[in-house]
Amino acid sequence: MTVATRVGATLAEKILARASGKPRVTPGQIVTCNLDLVLMHDSSGPRRVESRLKELGAKVFDPSKVVLVSDHYVPATDAEAAEILALTRRWADNNQIAHFYDMQGICHVMLPQQGHLQPGMFAVGGDSHSPTGGAFGTFMVGIGATEMTGVLATGEIWIRVPHTYKLQFDGQLQDGCSAKDIMLMLCATLGMSNDYKVMEYCGSTIDAMNMYERMVLCNMSAELGAKTGIIAADKTTTDWIERTGKTPAEDALSWRSDADCTYEKTYQFDTSALAPMVAAPHSPQNSAPVDTYEPTRMHQAYIGACTGAKLSDLHMAARVLKGRKVAKGTRLLIAPASAKTTEAAAKDGTLATLTEAGAIMLPTGCGACAGMGAGAIANGENCISSTSRNFKGRMGSPNSNVYLASPYTVAASAVAGQICDPRELLKA
Amino acid sequence: MTQQTKGRAWCFGDNIDTDLLAPGPYMKSSLAELASHCLEAIRPEFAGEITTGDVVIGGTGFGIGSSREQAAQALVELGVSAVIARSFARIFYRNALNLGLPVLVCEQAGEIADGDSISVDAEQGLVTNHTQGTSYQCEPIPVELMVIVNAGGLMPYLKQKFSAENGANTE
């Protein structure tokens, strides 16, 4: 037996090694990991796993590790949705789920808001935007409902250890640019088939970002086709955790990639050169700088979803909308990402700025982003949206068009009635 | 698990997303209703004309987007016997195998033409194109996952596992 030469591990590899009880893991290896946290929501959750768990005669492995959020069918718009929500509540009760947030916000925002995430954790969620948790140094991936049944029954899951891409961003973002623009640029640059990769974001641009913006990076790793996104914790991370009333894990800051780890690829970007980006229908990959677009009329502007309706997103929109009005013939709809987001925006005056500009406030929830709540778009209509996906038909009619952009650009376009560069309005 | 029945190839391009496969507005409907709208935004006749045993062909990133398992389940509901693509989105890939739907990564998927007669041997990873008189060797499904596929999906696999454990407990 030979002693292997010690080489460093990436952050993702370290977490998977710990969760699988192995000294180390190598990319490509299939390992079985124990779950620290399981996230479920009303759409893919109880209604899809209840009968299957019964069929297995299995109970939830550890109800204290499960967080359940009603966010997709809220508030109920018809009897079918109401039944789904009623089933969700009943299941939470019957299974003594410790953390059930009913209509309080979108699951990916509720997890950090309530202090459920810690660096070094291994978690899964029944939703493709589960990589959002990576902003807190958590390794978190999305899974489907049958898989969720297995997870709930056994408390474990198999994972193929992924390669890691290092994405380094340095420089200061221009005023009017944000994490969303970085992600749209990446969708255009790296494409959407980065299968089985972990995107590790780092560099001075990331260090300077608040947690909301870091969440956007990890959230939209899903659009890159990646397994997940992750960012090593720093003081910004631990400060956030403390503000939620929780204590950061003692080893929080030690969960980071070793200097001599192996990245499959390394990319470096100068963010000071980045312009606001807009993705044309019907793919996030169709992204280009805002100033390359011909004047394109927008019937609707939408600020919503886990990607684009957190407090910082509302702040961006308010900066653009302050003292301005939404253009005639354009409707601006805003669905804050959580009830606490609305509360904070009301307290700091943001909500008044938005509504004075003519924004229509919608209930908290996944809403129109997933084609489920209020705000669907008609045949032939164009919508510019702070959400993450513009797949054909996602927000309504199969013959509608969704453009993706940052909250700055969505707000500027609402004012102009067409695709508009927010930098001009912020200067004025 | 070995399947040798012939089916018609239905060819689609790159990045066939989960909103196309399982449109959001029908997500609270029954599976049969949801499946009747599968891929209608780009190919309205698909759900009505497909017959049991047909094969869906994709490019890269097949199944990208949501974690909604109904994207794979709608194809099972419509009788699709396998999906062959150059690459799959990871959640879709897992969902499909968990539901017992064979999904095969095939570099030459683009050589298959719409309407070709195809048969698939999932165990061997072999795709035969009867129309063109050729065959394609696909990437094998990892051995760790073949146990799930061979059981017919994750639920039958877990049932075996749980009944074995319960049996062991009573001994």
XYZ file of C-alpha atoms in Angstrom:
599
model
C 0.000 0.000 0.000
C 1.317 3.402 -0.964
C 0.646 6.579 0.882
C -1.109 9.043 -1.392
C 0.521 12.431 -1.751
C -1.498 14.957 0.183
C -3.074 17.496 -2.135
C -5.620 20.083 -1.222
C -9.371 19.784 -1.579
C -11.997 22.224 -2.848
C -14.670 23.526 -0.507
C -17.272 21.285 -2.157
C -15.035 18.213 -1.814
C -14.444 18.978 1.868
C -18.164 19.172 2.601
C -18.947 15.987 0.659
C -16.101 14.165 2.454
C -17.481 15.187 5.829
C -21.078 14.343 4.901
C -20.093 10.929 3.556
C -17.800 10.145 6.496
C -14.719 9.778 4.322
C -11.275 11.343 4.843
C -11.465 12.725 1.302
C -13.394 12.332 -1.933
C -12.385 12.634 -5.587
C -14.390 14.075 -8.500
C -16.367 11.385 -10.334
C -16.650 9.196 -7.246
C -20.206 8.333 -6.165
C -20.674 8.747 -2.408
C -23.623 8.489 -0.055
C -24.035 11.583 2.117
C -26.007 12.214 5.298
C -28.304 15.218 5.182
C -27.909 18.149 7.601
C -30.941 19.952 6.196
C -33.835 19.203 3.845
C -35.919 21.941 2.201
C -39.381 21.245 0.780
C -42.122 23.396 -0.726
C -45.827 23.035 -1.418
C -45.485 22.177 -5.116
C -42.940 19.357 -5.083
C -43.279 18.550 -1.380
C -46.005 16.918 0.707
C -48.494 16.422 -2.153
C -45.862 14.440 -4.063
C -44.269 12.473 -1.218
C -47.136 11.719 1.190
C -48.527 8.659 -0.578
C -45.068 7.415 -1.492
C -43.861 7.486 2.112
C -46.998 5.565 3.098
C -46.306 3.046 0.354
C -42.857 2.480 1.860
C -44.184 2.403 5.404
C -41.501 4.989 6.172
C -41.449 7.987 8.484
C -39.551 11.266 8.090
C -35.995 10.424 9.196
C -35.633 13.523 11.362
C -38.422 16.162 11.372
C -36.071 18.644 13.069
C -33.913 18.736 9.939
C -36.805 19.483 7.573
C -37.829 23.008 6.561
C -41.161 23.205 4.728
C -42.309 26.371 2.956
C -45.604 27.131 1.199
C -44.585 29.500 -1.583
C -45.725 28.214 -4.988
C -49.535 28.164 -4.702
C -49.835 31.107 -2.322
C -52.199 32.708 -1.802
C -54.574 30.140 -3.290
C -56.168 31.424 -6.483
C -58.627 28.538 -6.881
C -59.925 25.463 -5.074
C -57.214 23.174 -6.458
C -54.451 25.408 -5.090
C -56.294 25.702 -1.767
C -56.383 21.896 -1.485
C -52.646 21.679 -2.167
C -52.000 24.195 0.631
C -54.385 22.410 3.005
C -52.591 19.119 2.340
C -49.235 20.830 2.972
C -50.413 22.117 6.384
C -51.883 18.762 7.371
C -48.702 16.924 6.408
C -46.527 19.368 8.364
C -48.701 18.782 11.395
C -48.917 15.000 11.073
C -45.170 14.684 10.656
C -44.251 17.211 13.343
C -42.148 19.231 10.929
C -40.192 21.586 13.156
C -39.919 24.472 10.714
C -42.995 25.173 8.589
C -43.345 28.628 7.016
C -46.815 29.025 5.579
C -47.070 31.887 3.035
C -44.219 33.777 4.740
C -41.923 33.950 1.735
C -40.048 32.065 -0.964
C -38.199 29.023 0.337
C -34.722 30.082 -0.857
C -35.114 33.382 0.950
C -36.747 31.886 4.059
C -33.801 29.538 4.742
C -31.216 32.313 5.200
C -33.713 34.789 6.642
C -34.527 32.370 9.462
C -30.894 31.397 10.019
C -31.128 27.775 8.864
C -27.918 27.781 6.816
C -24.381 27.312 8.122
C -21.053 27.004 6.300
C -20.023 23.387 5.801
C -23.568 22.007 5.818
C -24.779 19.441 3.296
C -28.370 20.084 2.219
C -30.892 19.259 -0.484
C -34.032 21.061 -1.563
C -37.009 20.003 -3.644
C -36.446 22.881 -6.036
C -33.907 23.625 -8.748
C -32.880 26.953 -7.215
C -31.649 25.197 -4.074
C -28.038 26.160 -4.967
C -28.982 29.578 -3.490
C -27.893 28.149 -0.116
C -24.322 28.020 -1.433
C -24.017 31.743 -0.700
C -23.610 30.707 2.946
C -20.893 28.132 2.280
C -23.487 25.351 2.335
C -23.343 22.607 -0.302
C -26.945 22.494 -1.450
C -28.490 20.833 -4.495
C -31.975 20.530 -5.969
C -33.771 17.190 -6.302
C -37.103 15.835 -7.575
C -39.989 14.364 -5.625
C -39.205 10.635 -5.817
C -35.670 11.443 -4.763
C -37.134 13.528 -1.921
C -39.141 10.506 -0.800
C -35.915 8.543 -0.537
C -34.204 11.384 1.324
C -37.045 11.713 3.840
C -37.165 7.962 4.384
C -33.431 7.400 4.758
C -31.781 10.746 5.608
C -29.202 10.152 2.917
C -28.613 10.564 -0.805
C -26.040 9.483 -3.374
C -23.992 12.213 -5.010
C -21.455 12.058 -7.776
C -18.571 14.230 -6.521
C -18.397 17.148 -8.947
C -15.445 19.008 -10.373
C -15.194 22.629 -9.286
C -14.834 25.674 -11.531
C -13.225 28.684 -9.892
C -14.908 31.872 -11.051
C -12.912 34.861 -9.901
C -14.330 38.369 -10.145
C -12.249 41.437 -9.431
C -13.000 45.110 -9.791
C -15.858 47.351 -8.746
C -19.232 46.999 -10.462
C -20.461 50.148 -12.197
C -23.378 51.911 -10.596
C -26.466 50.264 -12.096
C -24.824 46.837 -12.386
C -25.415 43.954 -10.013
C -24.934 40.251 -9.374
C -27.780 39.561 -11.813
C -25.764 41.136 -14.631
C -22.799 38.947 -13.718
C -24.980 35.848 -13.978
C -26.553 36.827 -17.302
C -23.048 37.501 -18.639
C -21.972 34.045 -17.404
C -24.989 32.358 -19.038
C -23.922 33.911 -22.350
C -20.215 33.165 -21.827
C -20.241 29.683 -20.299
C -23.561 28.424 -21.672
C -26.136 26.389 -19.806
C -24.614 22.908 -19.955
C -22.015 23.067 -17.195
C -23.341 19.727 -16.029
C -22.074 18.261 -12.771
C -19.858 21.262 -11.979
C -19.666 23.315 -8.830
C -19.310 27.037 -9.472
C -17.142 28.555 -6.745
C -17.382 32.347 -6.791
C -14.518 34.405 -5.344
C -12.487 37.580 -5.761
C -12.650 41.167 -4.569
C -16.034 41.816 -6.259
C -17.584 38.949 -4.328
C -15.875 39.963 -1.074
C -17.535 43.378 -1.390
C -21.014 41.932 -2.047
C -23.781 41.707 0.537
C -25.429 38.331 1.170
C -28.459 39.099 -1.017
C -26.232 39.625 -4.034
C -24.157 36.525 -3.273
C -27.437 34.582 -3.170
C -28.179 35.704 -6.758
C -24.862 34.233 -7.937
C -25.485 30.850 -6.355
C -29.196 30.901 -7.256
C -28.564 31.321 -10.970
C -25.873 28.641 -10.987
C -28.950 26.544 -11.837
C -29.221 28.425 -15.134
C -25.590 27.545 -15.898
C -26.671 23.911 -15.615
C -24.269 23.506 -12.686
C -24.779 21.074 -9.851
C -24.525 23.985 -7.468
C -22.769 27.243 -6.657
C -20.824 28.016 -3.512
C -19.019 30.901 -1.807
C -16.678 30.474 1.157
C -17.953 32.188 4.289
C -16.413 35.403 5.563
C -17.362 38.032 8.134
C -20.258 39.215 5.936
C -21.666 35.674 6.185
C -21.221 35.263 9.924
C -22.595 38.762 10.580
C -25.757 37.791 8.691
C -26.136 34.581 10.682
C -25.747 36.533 13.927
C -28.415 39.018 12.844
C -30.877 36.136 12.444
C -30.344 35.368 16.124
C -28.332 32.206 15.462
C -24.720 31.533 16.364
C -22.341 30.928 13.461
C -20.723 27.486 13.558
C -17.377 27.596 15.346
C -15.577 26.350 12.242
C -17.585 28.600 9.869
C -14.571 30.426 8.447
C -12.485 27.287 8.005
C -14.812 25.938 5.283
C -12.849 27.076 2.255
C -10.893 25.571 -0.618
C -7.255 24.761 0.062
C -4.681 26.878 -1.771
C -3.354 23.729 -3.464
C -6.717 22.251 -4.447
C -7.494 21.259 -8.013
C -10.009 23.321 -9.959
C -11.038 21.801 -13.260
C -11.146 25.272 -14.790
C -10.412 28.809 -13.604
C -12.045 31.882 -15.097
C -11.163 35.482 -14.272
C -13.413 38.442 -14.947
C -12.989 42.202 -14.597
C -16.362 43.332 -13.296
C -15.627 47.038 -13.748
C -16.004 46.480 -17.497
C -19.418 44.806 -17.162
C -22.491 46.575 -18.602
C -26.080 45.883 -17.516
C -27.219 42.730 -19.308
C -30.550 41.656 -20.794
C -31.472 38.105 -21.851
C -33.734 37.936 -24.898
C -36.427 35.244 -25.221
C -36.401 32.285 -24.665
C -33.182 31.494 -22.834
C -30.942 33.112 -20.196
C -28.107 32.242 -22.565
C -29.379 34.889 -25.042
C -27.850 37.635 -22.915
C -26.247 40.766 -24.308
C -25.410 44.251 -22.993
C -28.505 46.438 -22.634
C -27.219 48.991 -25.151
C -27.149 46.423 -27.960
C -30.948 46.164 -27.940
C -33.213 47.978 -30.389
C -36.045 49.862 -28.648
C -38.360 47.032 -27.592
C -41.735 47.830 -26.096
C -42.507 46.243 -22.707
C -46.127 45.550 -21.759
C -45.116 44.342 -18.319
C -42.179 44.774 -15.977
C -41.951 42.217 -13.177
C -39.863 42.302 -10.019
C -40.261 39.032 -8.207
C -38.999 35.573 -7.246
C -36.099 34.225 -5.204
C -33.704 35.673 -7.770
C -34.991 39.217 -7.921
C -37.309 40.450 -5.148
C -35.226 40.451 -1.983
C -34.786 43.645 0.020
C -31.665 44.689 -1.915
C -33.549 44.123 -5.198
C -36.376 46.399 -4.051
C -33.759 48.979 -3.044
C -32.273 48.881 -6.553
C -35.696 49.371 -8.128
C -36.536 52.209 -5.734
C -33.320 54.070 -6.564
C -34.340 54.120 -10.215
C -38.041 54.830 -9.589
C -37.640 57.595 -7.029
C -39.484 60.663 -8.343
C -40.374 58.903 -11.608
C -43.493 57.258 -13.005
C -44.066 53.959 -14.773
C -44.710 54.611 -18.500
C -48.244 54.619 -19.836
C -49.037 51.290 -21.459
C -46.599 49.436 -19.183
C -47.544 47.764 -15.900
C -44.947 47.265 -13.161
C -45.741 44.367 -10.825
C -43.712 43.693 -7.688
C -43.990 40.540 -5.571
C -41.577 40.832 -2.593
C -39.653 37.661 -1.770
C -40.877 37.405 1.822
C -43.264 38.987 4.295
C -40.257 40.316 6.202
C -38.984 41.884 2.973
C -42.276 43.764 2.657
C -42.114 44.757 6.316
C -38.557 46.097 5.991
C -39.393 47.895 2.725
C -42.383 49.524 4.416
C -40.259 50.677 7.357
C -37.448 52.213 5.313
C -39.727 54.003 2.845
C -38.910 51.804 -0.160
C -42.487 50.602 -0.527
C -43.792 54.182 -0.740
C -41.243 55.037 -3.440
C -42.301 52.005 -5.466
C -46.044 52.583 -5.198
C -45.741 56.353 -5.796
C -44.047 55.472 -9.081
C -47.078 53.393 -9.973
C -45.928 49.881 -9.074
C -48.649 47.345 -8.269
C -47.730 45.275 -5.223
C -48.499 41.533 -5.422
C -48.525 38.908 -2.671
C -45.279 37.295 -1.549
C -44.572 34.001 -3.293
C -43.064 32.398 -6.392
C -45.958 33.819 -8.403
C -45.673 34.714 -12.055
C -42.043 33.584 -12.291
C -43.285 30.008 -12.252
C -46.446 30.813 -14.217
C -48.494 30.167 -11.091
C -49.685 33.307 -9.359
C -50.885 36.713 -10.493
C -49.065 38.467 -13.317
C -49.377 36.094 -16.285
C -48.730 37.590 -19.719
C -50.810 37.349 -22.874
C -50.212 36.212 -26.410
C -47.753 38.577 -28.097
C -46.884 40.497 -24.934
C -43.365 41.347 -23.795
C -42.313 41.285 -20.154
C -38.970 42.353 -18.667
C -38.377 40.470 -15.447
C -35.934 40.266 -12.546
C -36.543 36.487 -12.361
C -34.135 33.785 -13.513
C -35.818 31.972 -16.403
C -37.386 33.113 -19.651
C -38.228 29.747 -21.153
C -40.997 29.778 -23.740
C -44.385 30.038 -22.073
C -42.990 30.146 -18.533
C -44.867 33.283 -17.469
C -48.091 32.741 -19.398
C -48.975 32.354 -23.071
C -46.623 30.140 -25.105
C -46.488 33.076 -27.514
C -45.362 35.664 -24.973
C -41.799 36.930 -24.589
C -39.814 37.287 -21.388
C -36.620 39.353 -21.157
C -34.430 38.882 -18.084
C -32.582 41.730 -16.400
C -31.524 43.154 -13.045
C -33.991 45.040 -10.814
C -32.225 48.270 -11.907
C -32.830 47.528 -15.588
C -36.391 46.257 -15.038
C -37.282 49.446 -13.159
C -35.633 51.661 -15.800
C -37.495 49.806 -18.548
C -40.785 50.241 -16.666
C -40.173 54.007 -16.649
C -39.190 54.097 -20.330
C -41.824 51.614 -21.484
C -39.079 49.830 -23.379
C -35.699 48.202 -22.675
C -33.660 50.938 -21.001
C -30.138 51.305 -19.607
C -30.495 52.143 -15.887
C -27.119 53.875 -15.723
C -28.536 56.940 -17.468
C -31.390 57.261 -14.989
C -29.114 56.772 -11.979
C -26.806 59.557 -13.181
C -29.646 62.004 -13.708
C -34.955 -3.664 -17.935
C -33.654 -4.624 -21.367
C -35.960 -3.141 -23.965
C -35.872 -4.050 -27.595
C -39.227 -2.779 -28.828
C -39.098 -0.457 -31.808
C -40.397 3.074 -31.528
C -40.595 6.239 -33.570
C -37.967 8.903 -32.904
C -39.248 12.362 -31.974
C -36.354 14.779 -32.402
C -35.879 18.016 -30.473
C -33.024 20.508 -30.192
C -30.764 21.738 -27.388
C -31.903 22.853 -23.920
C -35.395 21.335 -23.984
C -36.520 22.831 -20.680
C -38.865 21.691 -17.955
C -41.406 24.422 -18.743
C -41.764 22.937 -22.223
C -42.052 19.404 -20.811
C -44.350 20.269 -17.880
C -45.876 23.745 -18.399
C -46.357 25.697 -15.153
C -50.030 26.579 -15.725
C -50.929 22.828 -15.676
C -48.745 21.866 -12.720
C -51.683 21.514 -10.353
C -53.690 19.446 -12.842
C -53.714 15.657 -13.024
C -50.718 13.964 -14.601
C -52.809 12.957 -17.636
C -53.911 16.560 -18.188
C -50.372 17.910 -17.668
C -48.930 15.299 -20.048
C -51.407 16.302 -22.762
C -49.640 19.697 -22.835
C -46.115 18.240 -22.863
C -43.923 20.093 -25.411
C -46.986 21.787 -26.947
C -45.298 25.201 -27.007
C -42.837 23.963 -29.627
C -44.619 20.935 -31.095
C -48.384 21.048 -30.554
C -49.075 17.620 -32.124
C -46.546 15.721 -29.976
C -48.702 14.647 -27.027
C -51.624 13.646 -29.250
C -49.649 11.640 -31.781
C -46.989 9.875 -29.732
C -47.554 6.167 -29.172
C -46.271 3.818 -26.496
C -42.674 2.796 -27.070
C -41.663 5.935 -28.964
C -38.306 7.502 -28.199
C -37.507 11.168 -27.557
C -34.220 12.516 -28.936
C -32.590 15.689 -27.622
C -29.425 17.719 -28.023
C -27.459 19.112 -25.091
C -28.952 20.080 -21.736
C -32.149 18.055 -22.088
C -34.459 18.764 -19.132
C -32.794 21.981 -17.971
C -34.672 24.154 -15.505
C -36.983 23.218 -12.698
C -36.686 20.213 -10.391
C -40.325 19.322 -11.214
C -40.365 15.577 -11.596
C -43.454 15.852 -13.799
C -41.109 16.837 -16.662
C -39.927 13.215 -16.774
C -43.211 11.775 -15.515
C -45.179 13.370 -18.385
C -42.967 11.493 -20.849
C -43.550 8.232 -18.942
C -47.303 8.964 -18.931
C -47.239 9.403 -22.730
C -45.512 6.027 -23.122
C -42.026 7.256 -24.031
C -39.674 4.272 -23.677
C -36.390 6.203 -23.485
C -34.798 9.610 -23.931
C -31.542 9.830 -25.866
C -29.619 13.094 -25.775
C -26.113 14.484 -26.044
C -26.351 15.630 -22.430
C -28.933 15.942 -19.668
C -29.604 18.467 -16.937
C -28.652 16.670 -13.740
C -31.955 16.869 -11.852
C -33.906 15.647 -14.896
C -31.430 12.781 -15.316
C -31.903 11.676 -11.715
C -35.676 12.130 -11.840
C -35.952 10.020 -14.984
C -33.890 7.141 -13.581
C -35.795 7.378 -10.290
C -39.025 6.931 -12.275
C -37.591 4.027 -14.265
C -37.342 6.011 -17.521
C -34.082 5.081 -19.270
C -32.035 8.144 -20.242
C -28.970 7.633 -22.353
C -26.149 10.050 -23.061
C -25.314 9.606 -26.747
C -22.781 11.750 -28.604
C -24.378 10.804 -31.954
C -27.940 11.678 -30.928
C -27.916 14.371 -33.632
C -27.588 11.704 -36.357
C -31.049 10.351 -35.575
C -33.734 11.852 -37.824
C -37.305 12.567 -36.827
C -39.452 9.553 -37.656
C -36.575 7.030 -37.619
C -37.404 3.630 -36.177
C -35.344 3.175 -33.009
C -34.852 0.455 -30.440
C -33.006 0.866 -27.181
C -31.133 -1.593 -24.992
C -30.739 0.430 -21.815
C -28.687 -2.192 -19.989
C -26.068 -2.301 -22.748
C -26.451 1.379 -23.617
C -27.020 0.383 -27.214
C -29.318 2.313 -29.559
C -30.240 0.749 -32.912
C -31.481 2.917 -35.776
C -33.444 0.530 -38.000
C -34.240 3.207 -40.581
C -30.617 4.173 -41.169
C -29.248 0.696 -40.475
C -26.802 1.928 -37.845
C -26.311 1.649 -34.116
C -24.863 3.945 -31.483
C -23.010 3.022 -28.313
C -24.101 5.345 -25.495
C -22.336 6.161 -22.243
C -23.210 3.405 -19.777
C -25.393 4.279 -16.794
C -23.045 4.094 -13.729
C -23.186 0.694 -11.992
C -24.246 2.346 -8.721
C -27.374 3.623 -10.485
C -28.092 0.506 -12.521
C -29.298 -1.134 -9.301
C -32.047 1.502 -9.147
C -32.842 1.211 -12.855
C -32.902 -2.587 -12.662
C -35.314 -2.438 -9.735
C -37.637 -0.393 -11.964
C -36.981 2.939 -10.282
C -36.248 4.380 -6.861
C -39.599 3.462 -5.265
C -39.352 -0.285 -6.068
C -35.694 -0.116 -5.010
C -36.560 1.494 -1.664
C -39.388 -1.005 -1.137
C -36.932 -3.855 -1.542
C -34.547 -2.127 0.832
C -37.186 -1.388 3.473
C -38.760 -4.843 3.353
C -35.278 -6.379 3.666
C -34.557 -4.181 6.711
C -37.917 -4.917 8.276
C -37.324 -8.601 7.627
C -33.915 -8.373 9.293
C -35.434 -6.620 12.305
C -37.951 -9.374 12.930
C -35.385 -12.147 12.811
